[in-house]
Amino acid sequence: MKSSATAQEVARLAQVSQSAVSRTFTPGASVSEETRAKVMAAAAQLGYRPNAMARSLITRQSRIVALVMSYLENQFYPLVIQTLSQKLQKQGYHVLMFISDLDEADEVMAEILQYQVDGIVLASTMLSPSLASSCAASGVPIVQFNRVADTSATARYGTNAVTSDNRRGGAMVAELLLARGFERIAFIAGLERSSTSVERERGFNEALAEAGHKVYRRAVGDYSFEGAQAATRALFAAEGLPPDALFVANDHMAIAAMDVLRNELALRVPEDVSVVGFDDVPQAAWGAYQLTTVVQSVEKMVAATVELLHGQMRGDAPPRHVVVPCELVLRRSVRPPANASGAASD
Amino acid sequence: MKSSATAQEVARLAQVSQSAVSRTFTPGASVSEETRAKVMAAAAQLGYRPNAMARSLITRQSRIVALVMSYLENQFYPLVIQTLSQKLQKQGYHVLMFISDLDEADEVMAEILQYQVDGIVLASTMLSPSLASSCAASGVPIVQFNRVADTSATARYGTNAVTSDNRRGGAMVAELLLARGFERIAFIAGLERSSTSVERERGFNEALAEAGHKVYRRAVGDYSFEGAQAATRALFAAEGLPPDALFVANDHMAIAAMDVLRNELALRVPEDVSVVGFDDVPQAAWGAYQLTTVVQSVEKMVAATVELLHGQMRGDAPPRHVVVPCELVLRRSVRPPANASGAASD
DNA sequence: TTGAAAGCGATACCAC
DNA sequence: GTGGTATCGCTTTCAA
């Protein structure tokens, strides 16, 4: 048996019309209990399942959402896949994965459109103008996840976005480090052109400035493990006193940084240098490092994404940029206040 | 513009038949340069892309492969997604993701089959007999990745599998630990019913026995982070001398174990206890721990999977169980030989 | 409630 | 090489 049974065959076996079969499998259609029973019996016997391709050809709904990502090394993204996929599955949608380097985005876009997807989620990838316009042209709703293209383009093409409050998150880090009395605070940026890195740095710098401080040293890690390792080496190889605190634009890079600090430079964290990250990676990632980080909730972000997508797919709801608040979670990679070493208060 | 252009419209604009349009977009069809040019121009103008749904309806090929996974916490699996997705994309296939808890496997299966996928990759999930039979019935080739159901079922339904040489890998660990002179070697198992854990343990025990040794203590971690933490606590809380070496059935759990050793029990790795894992997780995961591990190459395993799938989809090639060799990679989580502490030789 | 018939958008087989 | 036509499996009017 190569192909599974068709509605035609089920109809024949059940002694009803093909339409009846169709109705039986269409929620909320009018079928008598009797016919339905006959159809279900026949269907079960033949192992019949409606052909989603044929169905979507006519309903113009594939119930497929495309998820585009550029790389999964960063532990944050697997979590996104899992959460998004599960939430969508509950609503009867499915995720078609596209791994794409940034330069082949247009090619990928063409493939996506062929599958008549109902929506697109763009994660860890910037929406190029050409991509945005081909989306707009095809009328497929698209949500940018975690990163946004420059707002001008977003506004122009009416695209949606879900990000966390990166700017505020960056500020929270600055406030923490200043309150703990650090004096030589360094920063490792991600991809210079990504909105996440830019916003986090902006908030960070603003808060430092407000307190009359400024960043001590700065390097770029391009959101890669290797890049962050190199950036860390550079920050600590420069002449003058080494940094006493380090804000890294995401957890993935923060882990790389701590790896270098501990295993190459023989520095202790947090005794010699404190480290703060950003994102939300599972404990398996930050475990050994007990990384203090600004957590952006995958759960909330994905929920917002699904909701946005839904609204767009129904046709109501205008495009929006949803900003999810984030939260600072203290762990042992930041040195506690000097006057409170040990006991908490009292 | 809601829906994109159809071949019909392109044909009209290009002043050719719809067939000509179809041929233009069918690699290796016979179209004159002239027609092709006319069609391409019209297509470009209308933003035409063939509708994959309609196409697959008639070609009976969706060029979609379903990937079923149960959880992505284990860093090994994101790598699998990425590699598999990229390799398949290169061949014109795409990955439809299904996250499934083991108990809802049948439900998921039904959904998968609706999409007329060309193949199924089952990772981190066991193939239940019912699942296997519904696959066999539908004639969709299926490859079990990394785990296998009991071989009897595999043979019966003629399913494919790709695993690494877990048994030999387990033996390699035993040989290493014995050669280094450890005496109280403990083991943390994964899911007791999974072939990976069973085979790794079997090889491990066999090699120990061959040298006249046996495992000192044993606990079960169920392949979860929390389970492995608890298992580690149990192993070291038992009365008597604590283990001096620990073989953990996968890296994900090994990281959890080392987390407990270091952060809860204040033990040093490898000075107080050596640890060995299994799998192939990225450096971001093992970095701080410098975990010694048996590496099963994702690259090779995925390559084998794609090849298997291909053979099955073409119809030639019999079902096979491909066993990929694995390799022991030494890092600092295992104490070096006592007589060679420091310099390597000389 | 039911069945017959008209497509959805593309491919494949056919004569020309 | 090209254009007509049947067909893929299903949903959806529309009469009955």
XYZ file of C-alpha atoms (C1' of nucleotides) in Angstrom:
724
model
C 0.000 0.000 0.000
C 1.810 3.081 -1.103
C -0.656 5.877 -0.614
C -3.275 6.012 2.089
C -6.961 5.798 1.322
C -8.873 8.644 -0.297
C -12.214 10.123 0.582
C -13.548 8.518 -2.573
C -12.683 5.052 -1.367
C -14.103 5.683 2.064
C -17.308 6.920 0.482
C -17.624 3.810 -1.587
C -17.074 1.531 1.369
C -19.473 3.499 3.556
C -22.049 3.672 0.812
C -22.317 7.422 0.979
C -21.186 10.284 -1.203
C -17.724 11.717 -1.067
C -19.241 14.928 0.212
C -20.499 13.122 3.248
C -17.004 11.956 4.017
C -15.704 15.465 3.696
C -18.369 16.791 6.021
C -17.638 14.169 8.597
C -14.093 15.421 8.813
C -15.067 19.078 8.768
C -15.701 20.313 12.305
C -19.128 21.869 12.525
C -20.596 20.542 9.317
C -24.060 19.087 9.175
C -24.020 15.329 9.061
C -26.489 12.941 10.600
C -25.245 10.717 13.330
C -25.968 7.743 11.194
C -23.847 8.809 8.233
C -21.098 9.996 10.470
C -20.937 6.596 12.122
C -20.823 4.781 8.803
C -18.097 7.084 7.545
C -16.014 6.830 10.674
C -16.187 3.072 10.557
C -15.084 2.936 6.957
C -12.368 5.503 7.580
C -10.997 3.537 10.481
C -11.009 0.386 8.454
C -9.068 1.969 5.620
C -6.859 4.093 7.818
C -8.128 7.202 6.139
C -6.837 10.663 6.958
C -7.747 13.729 4.922
C -4.923 14.857 2.662
C -3.721 18.163 4.039
C -2.263 19.212 0.701
C -5.488 18.792 -1.160
C -7.366 20.496 1.596
C -5.132 23.512 1.769
C -5.221 23.814 -1.962
C -8.842 24.698 -1.728
C -9.137 26.302 1.695
C -6.069 28.412 1.004
C -4.803 27.624 4.455
C -1.887 25.298 4.971
C -1.867 25.517 8.752
C 1.870 25.673 8.439
C 4.015 28.392 9.957
C 7.544 28.896 8.735
C 10.225 29.431 11.346
C 13.437 30.968 10.098
C 16.586 30.859 12.205
C 20.160 31.404 11.360
C 21.950 29.381 13.993
C 21.117 27.260 16.981
C 24.337 27.321 18.960
C 22.820 29.882 21.227
C 20.826 27.807 23.661
C 18.109 30.344 23.731
C 16.808 29.318 20.333
C 16.184 25.635 20.843
C 13.912 26.679 23.653
C 12.133 28.974 21.253
C 11.637 26.190 18.744
C 10.255 23.903 21.353
C 7.892 26.415 22.909
C 6.684 27.816 19.634
C 6.187 24.436 18.099
C 4.187 23.186 21.045
C 1.993 26.244 21.283
C 1.261 26.160 17.579
C 0.587 22.444 17.582
C -2.080 23.046 20.196
C -3.790 25.385 17.794
C -3.537 22.989 14.911
C -0.563 24.605 13.254
C 2.805 23.137 12.452
C 6.284 24.474 12.130
C 8.330 24.259 8.975
C 11.986 24.917 9.861
C 14.302 26.989 7.777
C 17.899 27.379 8.764
C 19.310 30.262 6.831
C 22.488 32.197 6.753
C 21.708 35.814 6.392
C 22.983 36.076 2.863
C 20.649 33.485 1.429
C 17.550 34.973 2.943
C 15.900 35.772 -0.354
C 16.332 32.271 -1.636
C 14.816 30.892 1.517
C 11.969 33.313 1.272
C 11.086 32.017 -2.156
C 10.990 28.459 -0.874
C 8.821 29.430 2.044
C 6.308 31.145 -0.152
C 5.989 28.049 -2.303
C 4.603 26.181 0.655
C 1.785 28.661 1.045
C 2.545 29.046 4.724
C -0.008 30.865 6.809
C 2.603 32.868 8.638
C 6.307 33.414 9.116
C 8.348 33.816 12.260
C 11.733 35.343 11.723
C 14.047 34.678 14.639
C 17.666 35.628 15.000
C 17.540 37.103 11.565
C 17.064 40.578 10.359
C 14.320 41.433 7.971
C 15.970 42.823 4.911
C 13.990 45.368 2.927
C 13.750 43.003 -0.012
C 12.503 40.241 2.205
C 9.995 42.517 3.835
C 8.617 43.645 0.540
C 8.244 40.153 -0.858
C 6.326 39.272 2.257
C 4.132 42.255 2.015
C 3.501 41.431 -1.620
C 2.480 37.880 -0.866
C 0.291 38.973 1.992
C 1.719 36.440 4.408
C 1.828 37.769 7.946
C 5.285 37.881 9.382
C 6.536 38.337 12.908
C 10.066 39.262 13.789
C 11.112 37.485 16.918
C 13.652 38.991 19.289
C 15.194 41.235 16.687
C 13.730 44.018 14.678
C 14.852 45.715 11.550
C 15.176 49.439 11.827
C 11.798 50.744 12.819
C 11.427 52.754 9.670
C 11.249 49.608 7.580
C 8.999 47.935 10.106
C 6.574 50.784 9.991
C 6.736 50.996 6.247
C 5.862 47.400 5.609
C 3.555 47.026 8.554
C 5.385 44.057 9.986
C 5.044 42.719 13.502
C 7.703 42.231 16.089
C 8.159 40.723 19.517
C 11.159 41.737 21.546
C 11.933 42.105 25.182
C 12.654 45.446 26.744
C 16.292 45.336 25.855
C 16.949 48.941 26.665
C 15.543 48.697 30.152
C 17.353 45.398 30.618
C 20.664 47.013 29.775
C 19.923 49.796 32.233
C 19.169 47.286 34.970
C 22.588 45.761 34.524
C 24.278 49.130 34.809
C 22.306 49.943 37.948
C 23.235 46.641 39.522
C 26.920 46.940 38.789
C 27.097 50.522 39.993
C 25.239 49.676 43.179
C 27.757 46.948 43.854
C 30.531 49.463 43.557
C 32.324 48.274 40.448
C 34.551 50.819 38.832
C 35.947 49.340 35.653
C 32.933 48.001 33.856
C 33.512 46.529 30.427
C 31.019 45.578 27.723
C 31.044 42.938 25.031
C 28.667 43.708 22.183
C 26.936 41.209 19.928
C 26.410 41.811 16.262
C 26.848 45.537 15.896
C 23.884 45.840 13.587
C 21.429 43.795 15.569
C 18.756 45.624 17.460
C 19.232 43.476 20.550
C 22.861 44.408 20.996
C 22.280 48.033 20.130
C 19.375 48.481 22.511
C 21.021 46.656 25.370
C 24.112 48.750 25.007
C 22.112 51.934 24.716
C 20.195 51.318 27.927
C 23.404 50.277 29.635
C 25.285 53.381 28.580
C 22.434 55.698 29.428
C 22.189 54.353 32.947
C 25.932 54.575 33.423
C 25.930 58.145 32.168
C 23.088 59.074 34.453
C 25.267 58.108 37.378
C 28.198 60.014 35.966
C 30.010 56.908 34.799
C 30.970 55.434 31.505
C 31.987 52.087 30.124
C 35.619 51.246 30.885
C 36.367 49.100 27.863
C 34.354 47.691 24.987
C 34.785 44.850 22.518
C 32.649 43.084 19.963
C 31.829 39.383 20.066
C 29.373 39.156 17.167
C 27.155 36.837 19.201
C 29.498 33.941 18.523
C 31.302 31.792 21.040
C 34.669 32.307 19.396
C 34.077 36.002 18.911
C 33.303 36.415 22.569
C 36.387 34.471 23.578
C 38.539 36.745 21.473
C 36.771 39.826 22.781
C 37.411 38.731 26.348
C 41.087 38.177 25.692
C 41.329 41.619 24.160
C 39.584 43.313 27.069
C 41.941 41.760 29.569
C 45.106 42.045 27.518
C 44.860 45.807 27.153
C 47.267 47.717 29.311
C 46.139 49.283 32.529
C 44.019 47.731 35.234
C 41.782 44.891 34.061
C 38.004 45.313 34.215
C 36.370 44.341 37.494
C 32.977 43.720 35.915
C 31.770 42.604 32.540
C 28.406 42.967 30.854
C 28.063 40.629 27.902
C 25.297 41.203 25.373
C 23.959 37.664 25.621
C 24.317 34.533 27.717
C 25.871 32.525 24.946
C 28.776 34.939 24.766
C 28.860 35.366 28.536
C 29.557 31.680 28.870
C 32.372 31.956 26.371
C 33.767 34.905 28.275
C 33.719 33.069 31.587
C 35.346 30.111 29.953
C 38.276 32.279 28.927
C 38.423 34.052 32.275
C 38.587 30.814 34.194
C 40.419 28.423 31.969
C 42.813 30.713 30.128
C 43.368 33.735 32.296
C 43.042 31.905 35.598
C 40.767 34.595 36.950
C 38.083 33.803 39.448
C 34.449 34.692 38.937
C 33.148 36.660 40.752
C 36.095 37.259 43.065
C 38.298 38.840 40.418
C 35.664 39.886 37.923
C 31.891 39.822 37.913
C 29.906 38.853 34.828
C 26.363 39.564 33.701
C 24.623 38.136 30.630
C 21.320 38.533 28.845
C 18.707 36.110 27.449
C 17.264 32.990 28.905
C 19.258 29.843 28.508
C 18.510 26.660 30.428
C 20.374 25.664 33.532
C 22.389 23.142 31.618
C 24.090 26.152 30.071
C 24.688 28.484 32.995
C 24.985 25.786 35.653
C 28.676 25.757 36.343
C 29.014 29.459 35.927
C 26.036 30.455 38.027
C 25.593 33.271 35.607
C 23.745 36.383 36.637
C 21.598 37.406 33.716
C 18.774 39.521 32.457
C 16.068 37.017 31.668
C 13.745 37.582 28.800
C 10.984 35.053 29.138
C 10.782 32.690 26.207
C 7.346 31.709 27.368
C 5.980 35.226 27.233
C 7.721 36.110 24.029
C 6.464 33.062 22.233
C 2.966 33.531 23.587
C 2.965 37.055 22.223
C 4.238 35.789 18.902
C 1.511 33.215 18.544
C -1.124 35.727 19.483
C 0.171 38.261 16.998
C 0.327 35.673 14.268
C -3.171 34.567 15.014
C -4.581 38.025 14.795
C -2.846 38.615 11.505
C -3.943 35.334 10.022
C -7.541 36.024 10.867
C -7.267 39.337 9.146
C -8.272 41.494 12.065
C -5.658 43.108 14.281
C -3.180 45.685 13.062
C 0.567 45.026 13.018
C 2.212 45.626 16.353
C 5.522 45.639 18.106
C 5.104 43.849 21.408
C 7.709 44.596 24.051
C 7.978 42.020 26.799
C 9.453 43.124 30.113
C 12.521 41.364 31.400
C 13.894 40.565 34.766
C 17.308 40.511 36.393
C 18.192 37.185 37.990
C 21.099 37.270 40.398
C 23.363 34.289 40.661
C 26.879 33.821 41.848
C 28.752 35.330 38.927
C 28.371 38.777 40.465
C 30.191 39.602 43.664
C 27.793 40.446 46.506
C 27.996 43.825 48.228
C 31.189 44.156 50.270
C 29.392 45.117 53.448
C 27.139 42.098 53.291
C 29.517 39.275 52.551
C 28.047 36.199 54.079
C 24.842 36.844 55.963
C 22.127 38.766 54.220
C 21.217 41.453 56.724
C 21.189 41.989 60.443
C -2.764 41.085 -3.226
C -3.665 38.168 -1.066
C -2.665 35.150 -3.069
C 0.268 35.037 -5.418
C -0.104 34.599 -9.145
C -1.046 31.288 -10.736
C 0.472 29.519 -13.707
C -2.692 30.350 -15.603
C -2.156 34.067 -15.195
C 1.489 33.840 -16.093
C 0.564 31.908 -19.223
C -1.899 34.531 -20.255
C 0.570 37.351 -19.757
C 3.334 35.483 -21.555
C 1.024 34.451 -24.366
C 1.805 30.790 -23.970
C -0.029 27.774 -22.648
C -0.117 26.862 -18.993
C 1.848 23.754 -19.848
C 4.703 25.900 -21.055
C 4.782 27.662 -17.733
C 4.861 24.374 -15.914
C 7.728 23.134 -18.063
C 9.721 26.249 -17.477
C 9.641 25.553 -13.789
C 10.334 21.856 -14.167
C 14.081 21.199 -14.202
C 15.033 19.234 -17.255
C 11.889 19.749 -19.275
C 12.022 20.653 -22.915
C 11.284 24.307 -23.479
C 12.753 26.567 -26.117
C 14.902 29.414 -24.951
C 12.415 31.828 -26.366
C 9.388 30.539 -24.460
C 11.396 30.168 -21.333
C 12.414 33.806 -21.535
C 8.862 34.966 -22.088
C 7.619 32.890 -19.185
C 10.355 33.992 -16.848
C 9.665 37.603 -17.629
C 5.970 37.243 -16.989
C 6.631 35.231 -13.850
C 8.989 37.846 -12.507
C 6.506 40.557 -13.237
C 3.728 38.790 -11.377
C 5.935 37.414 -8.630
C 4.938 33.896 -9.565
C 6.115 30.827 -7.666
C 4.708 27.381 -8.271
C 2.311 26.289 -5.544
C 3.997 23.456 -3.716
C 0.691 22.092 -2.460
C -0.792 21.737 -5.888
C 2.410 20.270 -7.155
C 2.705 17.667 -4.478
C -0.885 16.739 -4.931
C -0.088 15.381 -8.331
C 3.546 14.374 -8.021
C 2.781 12.609 -4.758
C 5.890 14.105 -3.305
C 5.736 16.855 -0.741
C 9.474 17.258 -0.369
C 8.788 17.537 3.322
C 10.421 15.404 5.957
C 8.912 15.220 9.413
C 11.275 15.453 12.351
C 9.909 14.193 15.637
C 11.644 15.024 18.893
C 10.520 14.857 22.442
C 12.676 17.468 24.097
C 15.402 19.882 23.200
C 17.047 20.540 26.550
C 19.791 18.156 25.609
C 22.086 20.291 23.508
C 22.794 17.441 21.238
C 19.432 17.761 19.554
C 19.485 21.370 18.422
C 22.634 20.459 16.574
C 20.767 17.611 14.965
C 17.962 19.898 13.862
C 20.376 22.341 12.365
C 22.489 19.805 10.559
C 19.590 17.773 9.306
C 17.664 20.795 8.172
C 20.605 22.181 6.267
C 21.495 18.925 4.585
C 17.914 18.361 3.537
C 17.479 21.904 2.317
C 20.414 21.357 0.014
C 18.547 18.469 -1.511
C 15.356 20.413 -1.884
C 13.632 18.987 1.167
C 12.281 20.771 4.178
C 11.776 19.880 7.793
C 8.425 19.903 9.510
C 8.999 19.885 13.276
C 6.986 17.869 15.700
C 7.632 18.102 19.398
C 5.984 15.194 21.050
C 5.839 13.747 24.473
C 6.101 10.040 24.220
C 2.530 9.409 25.209
C 0.976 11.402 22.409
C 2.993 9.748 19.703
C 0.017 8.274 17.928
C -1.780 11.557 17.715
C 1.308 13.171 16.278
C 1.686 10.385 13.820
C -1.774 11.012 12.464
C -0.988 14.676 11.930
C 2.255 13.858 10.204
C 0.612 11.502 7.802
C -1.910 14.156 6.824
C 0.892 16.241 5.418
C 1.931 13.485 3.054
C 5.514 13.791 4.176
C 8.096 11.961 2.107
C 9.885 10.642 5.146
C 10.026 10.685 8.912
C 12.962 11.035 11.238
C 12.298 9.923 14.765
C 14.843 11.325 17.170
C 14.966 10.918 20.908
C 11.794 8.954 20.708
C 11.123 5.303 20.681
C 9.149 3.748 17.905
C 6.144 2.175 19.482
C 4.744 -0.884 17.756
C 1.532 0.956 16.902
C 3.496 3.814 15.456
C 5.664 1.499 13.469
C 2.733 -0.291 12.000
C 0.899 2.858 10.999
C 4.054 3.935 9.221
C 4.457 0.663 7.511
C 0.826 0.835 6.456
C 1.207 4.282 4.960
C 4.395 3.336 3.236
C 6.287 6.382 4.453
C 9.940 5.621 5.058
C 11.002 6.202 8.604
C 14.403 6.457 10.194
C 15.024 6.145 13.872
C 17.766 8.492 14.894
C 20.044 7.707 17.814
C 17.628 5.338 19.470
C 16.164 2.114 18.285
C 13.206 0.126 19.369
C 13.964 -3.428 20.281
C 15.487 -4.995 17.246
C 12.726 -7.513 16.892
C 10.226 -4.786 16.089
C 12.691 -3.048 13.814
C 13.240 -6.173 11.844
C 9.570 -6.949 11.736
C 8.503 -3.637 10.285
C 11.590 -3.140 8.209
C 12.413 0.233 9.668
C 15.714 2.032 9.427
C 17.932 3.275 12.167
C 21.058 5.298 12.672
C 22.907 5.005 15.929
C 26.459 5.286 17.035
C 28.383 2.351 18.371
C 27.110 2.806 21.878
C 28.346 -0.505 23.138
C 31.894 0.055 21.972
C 31.735 3.601 23.301
C 30.786 2.355 26.732
C 33.656 -0.093 26.614
C 36.088 2.669 25.708
C 35.115 4.559 28.799
C 35.693 1.541 31.004
C 39.072 0.938 29.424
C 40.092 4.526 29.957
C 39.048 4.631 33.579
C 40.704 1.324 34.378
C 43.913 2.381 32.663
C 43.963 5.507 34.769
C 43.756 3.391 37.873
C 40.341 4.317 39.233
C 38.873 1.914 41.666
C 35.409 3.064 42.582
C 33.752 3.687 39.283
C 30.095 4.702 39.367
C 27.568 4.893 36.566
C 24.533 7.073 35.973
C 22.056 5.556 33.530
C 19.662 7.442 31.273
C 16.175 6.227 30.565
C 16.276 2.601 31.509
C 14.320 1.548 28.475
C 16.278 3.504 25.907
C 18.643 1.622 23.690
C 21.349 4.251 24.082
C 21.553 3.895 27.826
C 21.248 0.140 27.743
C 23.945 -0.345 25.130
C 26.344 2.106 26.698
C 25.969 0.415 30.023
C 26.326 -3.018 28.523
C 29.596 -2.200 26.782
C 30.816 -0.483 29.912
C 30.013 -3.423 32.163
C 31.445 -5.942 29.754
C 34.760 -4.145 29.584
C 34.896 -3.774 33.337
C 34.150 -7.461 33.772
C 36.787 -8.423 31.282
C 39.351 -6.745 33.519
C 37.919 -8.396 36.565
C 36.182 -5.296 37.820
C 32.632 -4.212 38.308
C 30.725 -1.004 38.697
C 30.998 0.451 42.187
C 27.652 2.204 42.356
C 24.820 2.865 39.964
C 21.954 5.345 39.769
C 19.392 6.392 37.189
C 19.089 9.919 35.819
C 16.425 9.380 33.157
C 18.325 11.650 30.780
C 17.043 14.695 32.595
C 19.041 17.428 34.242
C 17.157 17.159 37.512
C 17.240 13.376 37.457
C 20.999 13.406 37.032
C 21.420 15.887 39.854
C 19.445 13.647 42.158
C 21.329 10.571 40.993
C 24.634 12.263 41.719
C 23.543 13.240 45.204
C 22.478 9.669 45.847
C 25.761 8.204 44.613
C 27.796 10.417 46.887
C 25.516 10.261 49.895
C 25.675 6.499 50.209
C 27.851 5.294 53.040
C 31.321 4.065 52.374
C 34.013 5.690 50.259
C 32.664 7.974 47.536
C 33.256 7.080 43.895
C 36.501 8.291 42.397
C 35.188 8.191 38.838
C 31.825 8.626 37.227
C 30.540 7.550 33.830
C 27.342 9.348 32.913
C 25.207 8.036 30.082
C 25.084 11.351 28.259
C 26.690 14.781 28.296
C 23.533 16.544 29.299
C 23.402 14.553 32.519
C 27.164 14.707 32.952
C 26.915 18.472 33.111
C 24.211 18.217 35.730
C 26.359 15.809 37.697
C 29.380 18.092 37.630
C 27.202 20.961 38.648
C 26.217 19.093 41.790
C 29.740 17.890 42.458
C 31.172 21.360 42.282
C 28.461 23.616 43.552
C 26.751 21.424 46.113
C 29.232 18.857 47.284
C 32.278 21.107 46.934
C 34.191 18.355 45.207
C 36.821 19.145 42.643
C 36.792 17.690 39.170
C 38.960 15.867 38.310
C 41.051 16.011 41.483
C 38.436 14.380 43.688
C 36.362 12.626 41.069
C 36.737 12.154 37.321
C 33.751 12.377 35.004
C 33.085 11.033 31.520
C 30.036 11.737 29.372
C 28.646 10.617 26.032
C 27.185 12.444 22.992
C 28.352 15.519 21.197
C 27.317 18.812 22.661
C 28.843 22.120 21.608
C 31.588 23.804 23.539
C 29.152 26.272 24.999
C 27.881 23.326 26.996
C 31.008 21.563 28.162
C 33.235 24.633 28.257
C 33.558 25.247 31.960
C 33.616 21.601 32.788
C 36.133 20.539 30.189
C 34.173 17.366 29.966
C 35.793 14.217 28.692
C 33.274 12.494 26.494
C 32.600 9.836 23.938
C 31.742 11.810 20.847
C 29.208 10.501 18.433
C 29.496 12.680 15.379
C 26.293 14.522 14.596
C 27.652 15.210 11.166
C 28.152 11.555 10.331
C 24.935 10.431 11.913
C 22.877 12.989 10.072
C 24.632 12.256 6.811
C 23.763 8.605 7.226
C 20.183 9.517 8.015
C 19.765 11.608 4.922
C 21.306 8.932 2.773
C 19.076 6.261 4.217
C 16.026 8.395 3.766
C 16.967 9.122 0.220
C 17.381 5.509 -0.660
C 14.041 4.665 0.860
C 12.240 7.510 -0.838
C 13.534 6.462 -4.208
C 12.280 3.000 -3.558
C 15.564 1.207 -4.020
C 17.676 0.326 -0.997
C 16.552 -2.050 1.716
C 16.030 -0.907 5.306
C 19.226 -0.784 7.286
C 20.605 -0.088 10.698
C 23.654 2.104 10.273
C 26.091 2.112 13.161
C 28.423 5.074 13.246
C 31.711 4.688 15.128
C 32.399 7.018 17.986
C 35.491 8.498 19.488
C 36.747 9.263 22.963
C 37.769 12.881 23.437
C 39.879 13.545 26.496
C 39.503 16.802 28.306
C 40.280 17.923 31.804
C 37.422 16.268 33.623
C 39.440 13.081 33.899
C 42.547 13.009 36.046
C 45.680 12.281 34.014
C 47.832 9.253 34.864
C 49.557 9.680 38.213
C 53.004 9.068 36.783
C 52.596 11.711 34.144
C 51.130 14.615 36.068
C 52.237 17.791 34.385
C 54.438 17.291 31.364
C 53.382 14.732 28.811
C 56.539 12.667 28.457
C 60.278 12.974 28.701
C -29.289 16.342 5.500
C -27.606 14.700 1.123
C -25.259 13.870 -3.569
C -23.690 15.795 -8.062
C -20.619 18.777 -10.042
C -17.383 22.678 -10.248
C -13.162 23.950 -9.197
C -8.269 24.839 -6.184
C -3.158 25.044 -9.024
C -0.271 22.278 -10.837
C 1.680 18.060 -13.626
C 1.579 14.470 -17.188
C 0.172 12.327 -21.148
C -1.320 13.085 -25.460
C -1.447 14.199 -30.176
C 0.189 17.782 -33.183
C 8.757 21.938 -28.638
C 3.887 22.992 -27.880
C -0.969 23.314 -26.305
C -5.219 20.729 -24.870
C -7.093 17.726 -21.295
C -7.527 14.429 -17.603
C -6.268 14.095 -12.971
C -4.467 14.569 -8.016
C -7.896 14.638 -3.286
C -10.380 17.566 -1.371
C -13.973 21.528 -0.170
C -17.895 23.962 -1.583
C -21.867 25.659 -3.803
C -26.411 24.206 -5.278
C -30.491 21.482 -6.069
C -33.002 17.982 -4.517
